[in-house]
Amino acid sequence: MKKIVFILSALFAYTYVLAQNEGRIPSKGYALFSKDGSFQPYEFTRHAIGEHDIFIRTLYCGICHSDIHQVHSDWREETYPMIPGHEIVGEVVKVGSAVSKFKVGDIAGVGCMVNSCRHCEYCKDGKEQHCTHGRVLTYANKDIYHDGEMTQGGYSTNMVVDESFAISVPKNAPLEKVGPLMCAGVTTWSPIMQCGIKAGDKVGVAGFGGLGHLAVKYLVSLGAEVTVFDITEEKRADALRLGAKRYVNVTHDEDLQGMDNTLRFILSTIPANYNPMMYINMLKVGGTLAVVGLPAVKDTPSVSITSLRGRNLTFSLIGGIKETQEVVDYSLAHDIYPETVVIPADASAIDKAYQDVIDGKVKFRYVIDLRTIK
Ligand code: NDP
Ligand code: ZN
């Protein structure tokens, strides 16, 4: 009798495992196995293609400074193995039975989110990043809509995502430049739109890297008068080339002269510790410092609330799906793309790219060519 019970429960467990794994999608990519490790090849599976899901063969994925913060557990203790990557573009190779927005052969982008509740006040308002019931980030996040498994990002061969969280990209777009619009693009675009920046506004961009250089392009395209702030002489000519009126090397006191009380809006993309008061003092009354830079917790700057004196301070988190589609459409219509350096999908190439971003050596966004994945 005992033997029969044992055989039956083993059979049940086996069937359960089979059912759980049924339809799962094999994938491989590059993961970190600890916060101080380096990239290693990693094979895993993704959840099966649901009726509203699309299956994307990835083509390119940008390297965002957030990936670097996150793999190093800068914001919280993460779990590993972790495949980062949320600036993804690829080709749709399969669609679920209820998919209506995409067909096989289309190009789709995936940004920082892959799911949310869809019915809370923020989801209904196109601000899924603030979903009150739980939005699921593209990687290093518990996917509460798929048995709590950890999501894995875009430094990999494929993605399976609900069509509502995928962005339509025309086939003739320069695909190696489109991925970064999914994060760097929308993250800078969203606060620029929220603050209603218009032609003639005097504005600033602090931190002239992957996010910052896109912000400059958007602001210039809107007709704003842009001042760029960074810590190096290396990027002065690039800022002026992209249409900025002025470049301030904040390590040079003389560059900062006369800046107080002059700007209507400043976007800070700075990924390290800095003095936000310097920027708040440059704002006119009613102006806004919109922070998107997300330094490690130990380096997070703070301000005394009383020192704002009629200036506004906000932290802006990525953007919703509708906004992401908007920024992709706007970028394509206005020929606005990030300046990219394409690297092969190779662990040591990704390690080197990370070090270059940390050392400020990239102009302006590394993008991994996933077609070269081995
Ligand atoms: P990059 O490294 O590409 O760019 C950062 C830029 O800031 C570099 O040009 C760097 O200079 C410059 N910088 C560093 N320190 C200072 C300083 N004290 N003053 C002025 N400039 C400085 O990073 P990304 O653009 O990819 O990302 C920027 C930040 O935005 C990161 O913290 C990232 O996590 C965050 N982020 C936030 C999002 C959100 O939703 N809020 C979404 C996406 C990203 P140098 O190159 O010379 O070192
Ligand atoms: Zn990002």
Short mmCIF file of C-alpha atoms and ligand atoms in Angstrom, two decimals:
data_model
loop_
_atom_site.label_atom_id
_atom_site.label_comp_id
_atom_site.label_asym_id
_atom_site.label_seq_id
_atom_site.Cartn_x
_atom_site.Cartn_y
_atom_site.Cartn_z
CA MET A 1 0.00 0.00 0.00
CA LYS A 2 2.78 2.39 1.03
CA LYS A 3 4.50 1.63 -2.26
CA ILE A 4 1.37 2.48 -4.27
CA VAL A 5 0.93 5.79 -2.42
CA PHE A 6 4.59 6.58 -3.09
CA ILE A 7 4.28 5.78 -6.81
CA LEU A 8 1.05 7.80 -7.11
CA SER A 9 2.52 10.86 -5.39
CA ALA A 10 5.70 10.65 -7.49
CA LEU A 11 3.51 10.44 -10.61
CA PHE A 12 1.47 13.42 -9.42
CA ALA A 13 4.61 15.48 -8.73
CA TYR A 14 6.02 14.56 -12.14
CA THR A 15 2.75 15.54 -13.92
CA TYR A 16 2.68 18.80 -11.94
CA VAL A 17 6.23 19.68 -12.97
CA LEU A 18 5.43 18.78 -16.58
CA ALA A 19 2.31 20.99 -16.50
CA GLN A 20 4.31 23.84 -14.98
CA ASN A 21 6.95 23.56 -17.67
CA GLU A 22 4.58 23.01 -20.53
CA GLY A 23 5.14 25.48 -23.30
CA ARG A 24 7.97 27.24 -21.48
CA ILE A 25 10.36 29.04 -23.79
CA PRO A 26 14.06 28.20 -23.66
CA SER A 27 16.22 31.31 -23.58
CA LYS A 28 19.84 32.22 -23.04
CA GLY A 29 21.63 35.39 -22.21
CA TYR A 30 24.25 36.98 -19.99
CA ALA A 31 23.73 37.13 -16.25
CA LEU A 32 25.53 38.19 -13.12
CA PHE A 33 25.53 35.54 -10.41
CA SER A 34 26.48 37.91 -7.59
CA LYS A 35 26.73 41.67 -7.12
CA ASP A 36 30.49 41.69 -7.49
CA GLY A 37 30.69 39.07 -10.24
CA SER A 38 31.15 39.49 -13.97
CA PHE A 39 28.85 38.48 -16.83
CA GLN A 40 28.49 34.77 -17.58
CA PRO A 41 26.36 32.91 -20.14
CA TYR A 42 23.11 31.68 -18.58
CA GLU A 43 20.40 29.37 -19.93
CA PHE A 44 16.89 29.53 -18.51
CA THR A 45 13.23 29.38 -19.57
CA ARG A 46 10.55 32.02 -19.89
CA HIS A 47 6.85 31.53 -19.18
CA ALA A 48 4.73 30.03 -21.96
CA ILE A 49 3.16 32.32 -24.57
CA GLY A 50 -0.25 33.30 -23.20
CA GLU A 51 -3.14 34.27 -25.44
CA HIS A 52 -2.30 37.99 -25.14
CA ASP A 53 1.47 37.51 -25.34
CA ILE A 54 3.91 38.05 -28.14
CA PHE A 55 7.17 36.16 -28.50
CA ILE A 56 10.02 38.43 -29.59
CA ARG A 57 13.36 37.37 -31.02
CA THR A 58 15.56 40.11 -29.60
CA LEU A 59 17.82 42.11 -31.93
CA TYR A 60 19.34 44.89 -29.80
CA CYS A 61 19.36 45.95 -26.16
CA GLY A 62 20.78 49.18 -24.73
CA ILE A 63 22.91 49.32 -21.59
CA CYS A 64 21.31 51.75 -19.13
CA HIS A 65 23.15 53.03 -16.05
CA SER A 66 20.22 51.55 -14.09
CA ASP A 67 21.40 48.10 -15.21
CA ILE A 68 24.76 48.86 -13.63
CA HIS A 69 23.19 50.11 -10.38
CA GLN A 70 20.93 47.11 -10.23
CA VAL A 71 23.41 44.30 -10.91
CA HIS A 72 25.58 45.80 -8.17
CA SER A 73 22.66 45.88 -5.68
CA ASP A 74 23.05 49.67 -5.38
CA TRP A 75 19.37 50.19 -4.54
CA ARG A 76 18.54 47.04 -2.54
CA GLU A 77 19.93 43.54 -2.08
CA GLU A 78 18.99 41.79 -5.33
CA THR A 79 18.62 38.10 -6.12
CA TYR A 80 20.80 36.37 -8.69
CA PRO A 81 21.30 35.14 -11.37
CA MET A 82 20.15 38.42 -12.93
CA ILE A 83 19.96 39.19 -16.64
CA PRO A 84 19.56 42.96 -16.99
CA GLY A 85 18.30 44.91 -20.00
CA HIS A 86 15.21 47.05 -20.51
CA GLU A 87 15.96 48.89 -23.74
CA ILE A 88 14.91 46.08 -26.03
CA VAL A 89 13.94 45.86 -29.66
CA GLY A 90 13.24 42.70 -31.62
CA GLU A 91 11.16 40.89 -34.18
CA VAL A 92 7.82 39.30 -33.35
CA VAL A 93 8.08 35.60 -34.25
CA LYS A 94 4.95 34.22 -32.62
CA VAL A 95 1.71 35.70 -31.29
CA GLY A 96 -0.89 34.40 -28.82
CA SER A 97 -4.39 33.60 -30.06
CA ALA A 98 -5.92 36.88 -28.77
CA VAL A 99 -3.19 39.26 -29.90
CA SER A 100 -4.46 42.10 -32.09
CA LYS A 101 -1.75 44.80 -32.09
CA PHE A 102 1.10 42.73 -33.55
CA LYS A 103 1.57 40.11 -36.22
CA VAL A 104 4.50 37.84 -37.00
CA GLY A 105 7.29 39.83 -38.66
CA ASP A 106 6.48 43.13 -36.88
CA ILE A 107 9.10 44.95 -34.84
CA ALA A 108 8.38 45.48 -31.14
CA GLY A 109 10.12 47.27 -28.31
CA VAL A 110 10.08 46.47 -24.60
CA GLY A 111 11.02 48.98 -21.92
CA CYS A 112 11.17 48.84 -18.15
CA MET A 113 7.81 47.15 -17.45
CA VAL A 114 6.21 43.91 -18.63
CA ASN A 115 2.94 43.93 -16.70
CA SER A 116 0.66 45.71 -14.23
CA CYS A 117 -2.84 45.28 -12.80
CA ARG A 118 -4.55 47.34 -15.60
CA HIS A 119 -7.45 48.48 -13.39
CA CYS A 120 -6.14 50.75 -10.64
CA GLU A 121 -6.47 54.52 -11.05
CA TYR A 122 -2.88 54.87 -12.33
CA CYS A 123 -3.03 52.01 -14.83
CA LYS A 124 -6.26 53.44 -16.21
CA ASP A 125 -4.53 56.81 -16.51
CA GLY A 126 -1.56 55.39 -18.48
CA LYS A 127 0.82 55.58 -15.53
CA GLU A 128 1.42 51.87 -15.10
CA GLN A 129 4.77 52.53 -13.41
CA HIS A 130 2.77 53.71 -10.38
CA CYS A 131 0.32 50.75 -10.37
CA THR A 132 -0.99 50.30 -6.84
CA HIS A 133 -1.43 46.54 -7.14
CA GLY A 134 1.95 45.73 -8.54
CA ARG A 135 3.64 46.47 -11.79
CA VAL A 136 6.23 43.98 -12.95
CA LEU A 137 9.58 45.31 -14.07
CA THR A 138 11.34 43.72 -17.02
CA TYR A 139 14.04 42.11 -14.90
CA ALA A 140 14.94 41.33 -11.29
CA ASN A 141 11.28 41.53 -10.34
CA LYS A 142 8.81 38.95 -9.01
CA ASP A 143 6.28 38.36 -11.76
CA ILE A 144 3.12 38.19 -9.66
CA TYR A 145 1.12 37.35 -12.78
CA HIS A 146 3.27 34.26 -13.47
CA ASP A 147 3.61 32.34 -10.19
CA GLY A 148 6.05 34.85 -8.74
CA GLU A 149 8.97 33.80 -10.94
CA MET A 150 11.77 36.33 -11.31
CA THR A 151 11.80 38.27 -14.56
CA GLN A 152 14.92 38.22 -16.73
CA GLY A 153 15.83 41.08 -19.03
CA GLY A 154 16.90 41.79 -22.55
CA TYR A 155 20.57 40.76 -22.69
CA SER A 156 19.12 37.51 -24.02
CA THR A 157 17.81 35.77 -27.10
CA ASN A 158 14.08 36.40 -26.61
CA MET A 159 11.26 37.98 -24.62
CA VAL A 160 7.69 36.89 -23.97
CA VAL A 161 5.48 39.84 -23.12
CA ASP A 162 1.84 40.86 -23.07
CA GLU A 163 1.15 42.89 -26.20
CA SER A 164 -0.15 45.78 -24.05
CA PHE A 165 3.39 46.25 -22.72
CA ALA A 166 5.10 46.12 -26.11
CA ILE A 167 5.76 49.19 -28.22
CA SER A 168 5.19 49.24 -31.99
CA VAL A 169 8.25 50.16 -34.03
CA PRO A 170 8.17 50.67 -37.81
CA LYS A 171 10.38 48.22 -39.69
CA ASN A 172 12.36 50.96 -41.41
CA ALA A 173 13.53 52.55 -38.12
CA PRO A 174 17.30 52.32 -37.37
CA LEU A 175 16.77 49.41 -35.00
CA GLU A 176 20.14 49.59 -33.23
CA LYS A 177 19.13 53.07 -32.03
CA VAL A 178 15.54 52.41 -31.05
CA GLY A 179 16.02 50.30 -27.88
CA PRO A 180 17.23 53.21 -25.70
CA LEU A 181 14.05 55.16 -26.49
CA MET A 182 12.17 52.56 -24.37
CA CYS A 183 13.90 53.74 -21.17
CA ALA A 184 16.27 56.69 -21.67
CA GLY A 185 13.78 58.21 -24.14
CA VAL A 186 10.61 57.99 -22.09
CA THR A 187 12.33 58.76 -18.77
CA THR A 188 13.50 62.13 -20.07
CA TRP A 189 10.46 62.83 -22.26
CA SER A 190 7.92 62.26 -19.49
CA PRO A 191 9.02 65.08 -17.11
CA ILE A 192 9.64 67.42 -20.07
CA MET A 193 5.99 66.88 -21.08
CA GLN A 194 4.67 67.03 -17.50
CA CYS A 195 6.34 70.43 -17.09
CA GLY A 196 4.95 71.68 -20.41
CA ILE A 197 8.28 72.89 -21.79
CA LYS A 198 7.83 75.10 -24.81
CA ALA A 199 9.82 77.17 -27.30
CA GLY A 200 11.91 79.88 -25.69
CA ASP A 201 11.98 78.32 -22.20
CA LYS A 202 15.39 78.49 -20.52
CA VAL A 203 16.12 74.99 -19.26
CA GLY A 204 18.99 72.83 -18.01
CA VAL A 205 20.10 69.21 -18.25
CA ALA A 206 22.44 67.98 -15.51
CA GLY A 207 24.39 64.83 -16.37
CA PHE A 208 25.13 64.57 -20.07
CA GLY A 209 25.21 60.82 -20.65
CA GLY A 210 22.76 58.29 -22.11
CA LEU A 211 19.65 59.98 -20.70
CA GLY A 212 21.05 63.50 -20.72
CA HIS A 213 21.99 63.66 -24.38
CA LEU A 214 18.51 62.46 -25.41
CA ALA A 215 16.96 65.08 -23.10
CA VAL A 216 19.02 67.76 -24.85
CA LYS A 217 17.78 66.56 -28.24
CA TYR A 218 14.12 66.62 -27.13
CA LEU A 219 14.43 70.04 -25.48
CA VAL A 220 16.21 71.55 -28.48
CA SER A 221 13.56 70.09 -30.80
CA LEU A 222 10.88 71.83 -28.72
CA GLY A 223 12.69 75.14 -29.15
CA ALA A 224 13.93 75.48 -25.57
CA GLU A 225 17.22 77.23 -24.76
CA VAL A 226 19.32 74.50 -23.15
CA THR A 227 22.24 74.67 -20.71
CA VAL A 228 24.09 71.40 -20.13
CA PHE A 229 25.87 70.60 -16.85
CA ASP A 230 28.49 67.88 -16.53
CA ILE A 231 31.82 67.25 -14.84
CA THR A 232 34.12 66.99 -17.84
CA GLU A 233 35.56 69.10 -20.66
CA GLU A 234 35.32 66.04 -22.95
CA LYS A 235 31.64 66.64 -23.74
CA ARG A 236 31.58 70.44 -24.21
CA ALA A 237 31.77 70.29 -28.01
CA ASP A 238 29.15 67.50 -28.16
CA ALA A 239 26.65 69.55 -26.15
CA LEU A 240 27.03 72.54 -28.47
CA ARG A 241 26.87 70.25 -31.52
CA LEU A 242 23.52 68.88 -30.28
CA GLY A 243 22.14 72.41 -30.08
CA ALA A 244 22.74 73.41 -26.44
CA LYS A 245 23.30 77.17 -25.94
CA ARG A 246 25.72 76.74 -23.08
CA TYR A 247 27.86 74.06 -21.46
CA VAL A 248 28.76 74.30 -17.79
CA ASN A 249 31.57 72.22 -16.43
CA VAL A 250 30.43 72.21 -12.80
CA THR A 251 33.98 71.59 -11.62
CA HIS A 252 34.88 75.09 -12.93
CA ASP A 253 33.54 77.81 -10.63
CA GLU A 254 33.78 80.44 -13.39
CA ASP A 255 31.38 78.41 -15.61
CA LEU A 256 28.73 78.66 -12.87
CA GLN A 257 28.84 82.45 -12.53
CA GLY A 258 25.55 84.19 -13.21
CA MET A 259 23.47 80.99 -13.34
CA ASP A 260 21.38 81.56 -10.19
CA ASN A 261 17.69 82.38 -10.69
CA THR A 262 17.81 81.93 -14.48
CA LEU A 263 16.15 78.62 -15.47
CA ARG A 264 12.55 77.43 -15.62
CA PHE A 265 13.28 73.71 -15.60
CA ILE A 266 16.25 71.46 -14.89
CA LEU A 267 16.33 67.72 -15.50
CA SER A 268 18.90 65.93 -13.36
CA THR A 269 20.11 62.59 -14.68
CA ILE A 270 23.13 62.47 -12.36
CA PRO A 271 23.83 58.88 -11.21
CA ALA A 272 26.13 59.82 -8.29
CA ASN A 273 26.02 61.99 -5.20
CA TYR A 274 25.83 65.75 -5.84
CA ASN A 275 24.52 68.96 -4.33
CA PRO A 276 20.91 69.50 -5.55
CA MET A 277 20.83 72.96 -3.94
CA MET A 278 23.20 74.21 -6.60
CA TYR A 279 20.53 73.42 -9.22
CA ILE A 280 17.56 74.57 -7.11
CA ASN A 281 19.29 77.95 -6.72
CA MET A 282 19.51 78.23 -10.51
CA LEU A 283 15.70 77.95 -10.84
CA LYS A 284 13.39 80.89 -11.06
CA VAL A 285 10.48 80.96 -8.59
CA GLY A 286 7.90 78.42 -9.84
CA GLY A 287 10.58 76.48 -11.73
CA THR A 288 11.08 72.74 -11.36
CA LEU A 289 14.02 70.48 -10.68
CA ALA A 290 12.92 67.12 -12.09
CA VAL A 291 15.23 64.40 -10.86
CA VAL A 292 15.48 61.13 -12.74
CA GLY A 293 19.04 60.13 -11.79
CA LEU A 294 18.93 57.29 -9.30
CA PRO A 295 22.25 57.08 -7.42
CA ALA A 296 23.01 54.19 -5.09
CA VAL A 297 21.09 54.47 -1.80
CA LYS A 298 24.28 55.42 0.04
CA ASP A 299 24.80 58.33 -2.39
CA THR A 300 21.22 59.65 -2.58
CA PRO A 301 21.30 63.44 -2.22
CA SER A 302 18.82 65.26 -0.01
CA VAL A 303 17.59 68.83 0.36
CA SER A 304 16.12 70.80 3.19
CA ILE A 305 12.49 71.43 2.22
CA THR A 306 12.54 75.04 3.45
CA SER A 307 15.33 75.89 1.04
CA LEU A 308 13.01 75.35 -1.97
CA ARG A 309 11.53 78.88 -1.58
CA GLY A 310 8.83 78.57 -4.24
CA ARG A 311 10.76 76.19 -6.48
CA ASN A 312 9.43 72.68 -7.16
CA LEU A 313 11.27 69.40 -6.74
CA THR A 314 10.05 66.12 -8.19
CA PHE A 315 11.37 62.63 -8.83
CA SER A 316 10.11 61.13 -12.06
CA LEU A 317 10.02 57.39 -12.65
CA ILE A 318 10.30 56.11 -16.25
CA GLY A 319 6.95 56.68 -18.04
CA GLY A 320 3.75 54.83 -18.88
CA ILE A 321 3.23 52.63 -21.94
CA LYS A 322 1.21 55.25 -23.84
CA GLU A 323 3.95 57.81 -23.19
CA THR A 324 6.57 55.31 -24.36
CA GLN A 325 4.72 54.81 -27.63
CA GLU A 326 4.42 58.62 -27.91
CA VAL A 327 8.13 59.21 -27.44
CA VAL A 328 9.02 56.50 -29.94
CA ASP A 329 6.64 58.04 -32.48
CA TYR A 330 7.95 61.56 -31.77
CA SER A 331 11.59 60.45 -32.03
CA LEU A 332 11.01 58.72 -35.36
CA ALA A 333 9.03 61.66 -36.73
CA HIS A 334 11.76 64.14 -35.70
CA ASP A 335 14.74 61.91 -36.47
CA ILE A 336 15.83 61.94 -32.82
CA TYR A 337 17.92 58.94 -31.80
CA PRO A 338 20.59 58.25 -29.22
CA GLU A 339 24.22 58.24 -30.33
CA THR A 340 25.12 54.60 -29.94
CA VAL A 341 28.13 52.31 -29.84
CA VAL A 342 27.15 48.76 -30.83
CA ILE A 343 29.00 45.90 -29.12
CA PRO A 344 28.78 42.13 -29.68
CA ALA A 345 26.76 39.93 -27.31
CA ASP A 346 29.78 38.71 -25.45
CA ALA A 347 30.31 38.56 -21.67
CA SER A 348 33.66 40.34 -21.66
CA ALA A 349 32.42 43.03 -24.08
CA ILE A 350 29.50 43.75 -21.71
CA ASP A 351 31.84 43.82 -18.69
CA LYS A 352 34.06 46.34 -20.48
CA ALA A 353 31.08 48.45 -21.54
CA TYR A 354 29.93 48.62 -17.88
CA GLN A 355 33.36 49.84 -16.80
CA ASP A 356 33.39 52.45 -19.58
CA VAL A 357 29.99 53.81 -18.48
CA ILE A 358 31.22 54.01 -14.88
CA ASP A 359 34.39 55.79 -16.07
CA GLY A 360 32.42 58.21 -18.28
CA LYS A 361 34.02 56.88 -21.46
CA VAL A 362 31.01 56.28 -23.71
CA LYS A 363 29.35 58.68 -26.10
CA PHE A 364 26.58 58.10 -25.42
CA ARG A 365 24.86 54.69 -25.21
CA TYR A 366 26.20 51.17 -25.56
CA VAL A 367 23.86 48.81 -27.37
CA ILE A 368 24.33 45.03 -27.46
CA ASP A 369 23.85 43.34 -30.84
CA LEU A 370 21.90 40.26 -29.74
CA ARG A 371 22.05 38.71 -33.19
CA THR A 372 25.63 37.76 -32.29
CA ILE A 373 24.67 35.81 -29.17
CA LYS A 374 26.39 32.41 -29.05
P1 NDP B 1 25.21 57.73 -17.84
O1 NDP B 1 26.31 57.18 -17.02
O2 NDP B 1 25.14 57.44 -19.29
O3 NDP B 1 25.17 59.33 -17.69
C1 NDP B 1 25.38 59.99 -16.48
C2 NDP B 1 26.05 61.33 -16.77
O4 NDP B 1 26.12 62.07 -15.55
C3 NDP B 1 27.49 61.17 -17.28
O5 NDP B 1 27.69 62.06 -18.35
C4 NDP B 1 28.31 61.58 -16.07
O6 NDP B 1 29.56 62.14 -16.41
C5 NDP B 1 27.43 62.65 -15.46
N1 NDP B 1 27.74 62.98 -14.08
C6 NDP B 1 28.23 62.16 -13.11
N2 NDP B 1 28.36 62.84 -11.94
C7 NDP B 1 27.95 64.11 -12.20
C8 NDP B 1 27.85 65.29 -11.40
N3 NDP B 1 28.20 65.30 -10.11
N4 NDP B 1 27.40 66.41 -11.99
C9 NDP B 1 27.05 66.44 -13.29
N5 NDP B 1 27.12 65.34 -14.09
C10 NDP B 1 27.56 64.19 -13.56
O7 NDP B 1 23.87 57.25 -17.12
P2 NDP B 1 22.37 57.17 -17.71
O8 NDP B 1 22.11 58.41 -18.44
O9 NDP B 1 22.14 55.86 -18.33
O10 NDP B 1 21.53 57.14 -16.34
C11 NDP B 1 21.56 58.25 -15.46
C12 NDP B 1 20.83 57.97 -14.18
O11 NDP B 1 19.44 57.88 -14.44
C13 NDP B 1 21.21 56.65 -13.50
O12 NDP B 1 21.29 56.88 -12.11
C14 NDP B 1 20.04 55.74 -13.83
O13 NDP B 1 19.86 54.73 -12.87
C15 NDP B 1 18.92 56.73 -13.79
N6 NDP B 1 17.71 56.29 -14.46
C16 NDP B 1 16.54 56.61 -13.85
C17 NDP B 1 15.34 56.28 -14.42
C18 NDP B 1 14.10 56.70 -13.78
O14 NDP B 1 13.04 56.17 -14.09
N7 NDP B 1 14.10 57.69 -12.91
C19 NDP B 1 15.29 55.49 -15.67
C20 NDP B 1 16.58 55.28 -16.28
C21 NDP B 1 17.74 55.66 -15.67
P3 NDP B 1 30.79 61.17 -16.78
O15 NDP B 1 30.37 60.42 -17.99
O16 NDP B 1 31.90 62.12 -17.08
O17 NDP B 1 31.01 60.29 -15.59
ZN ZN B 2 17.00 52.33 -18.04
#
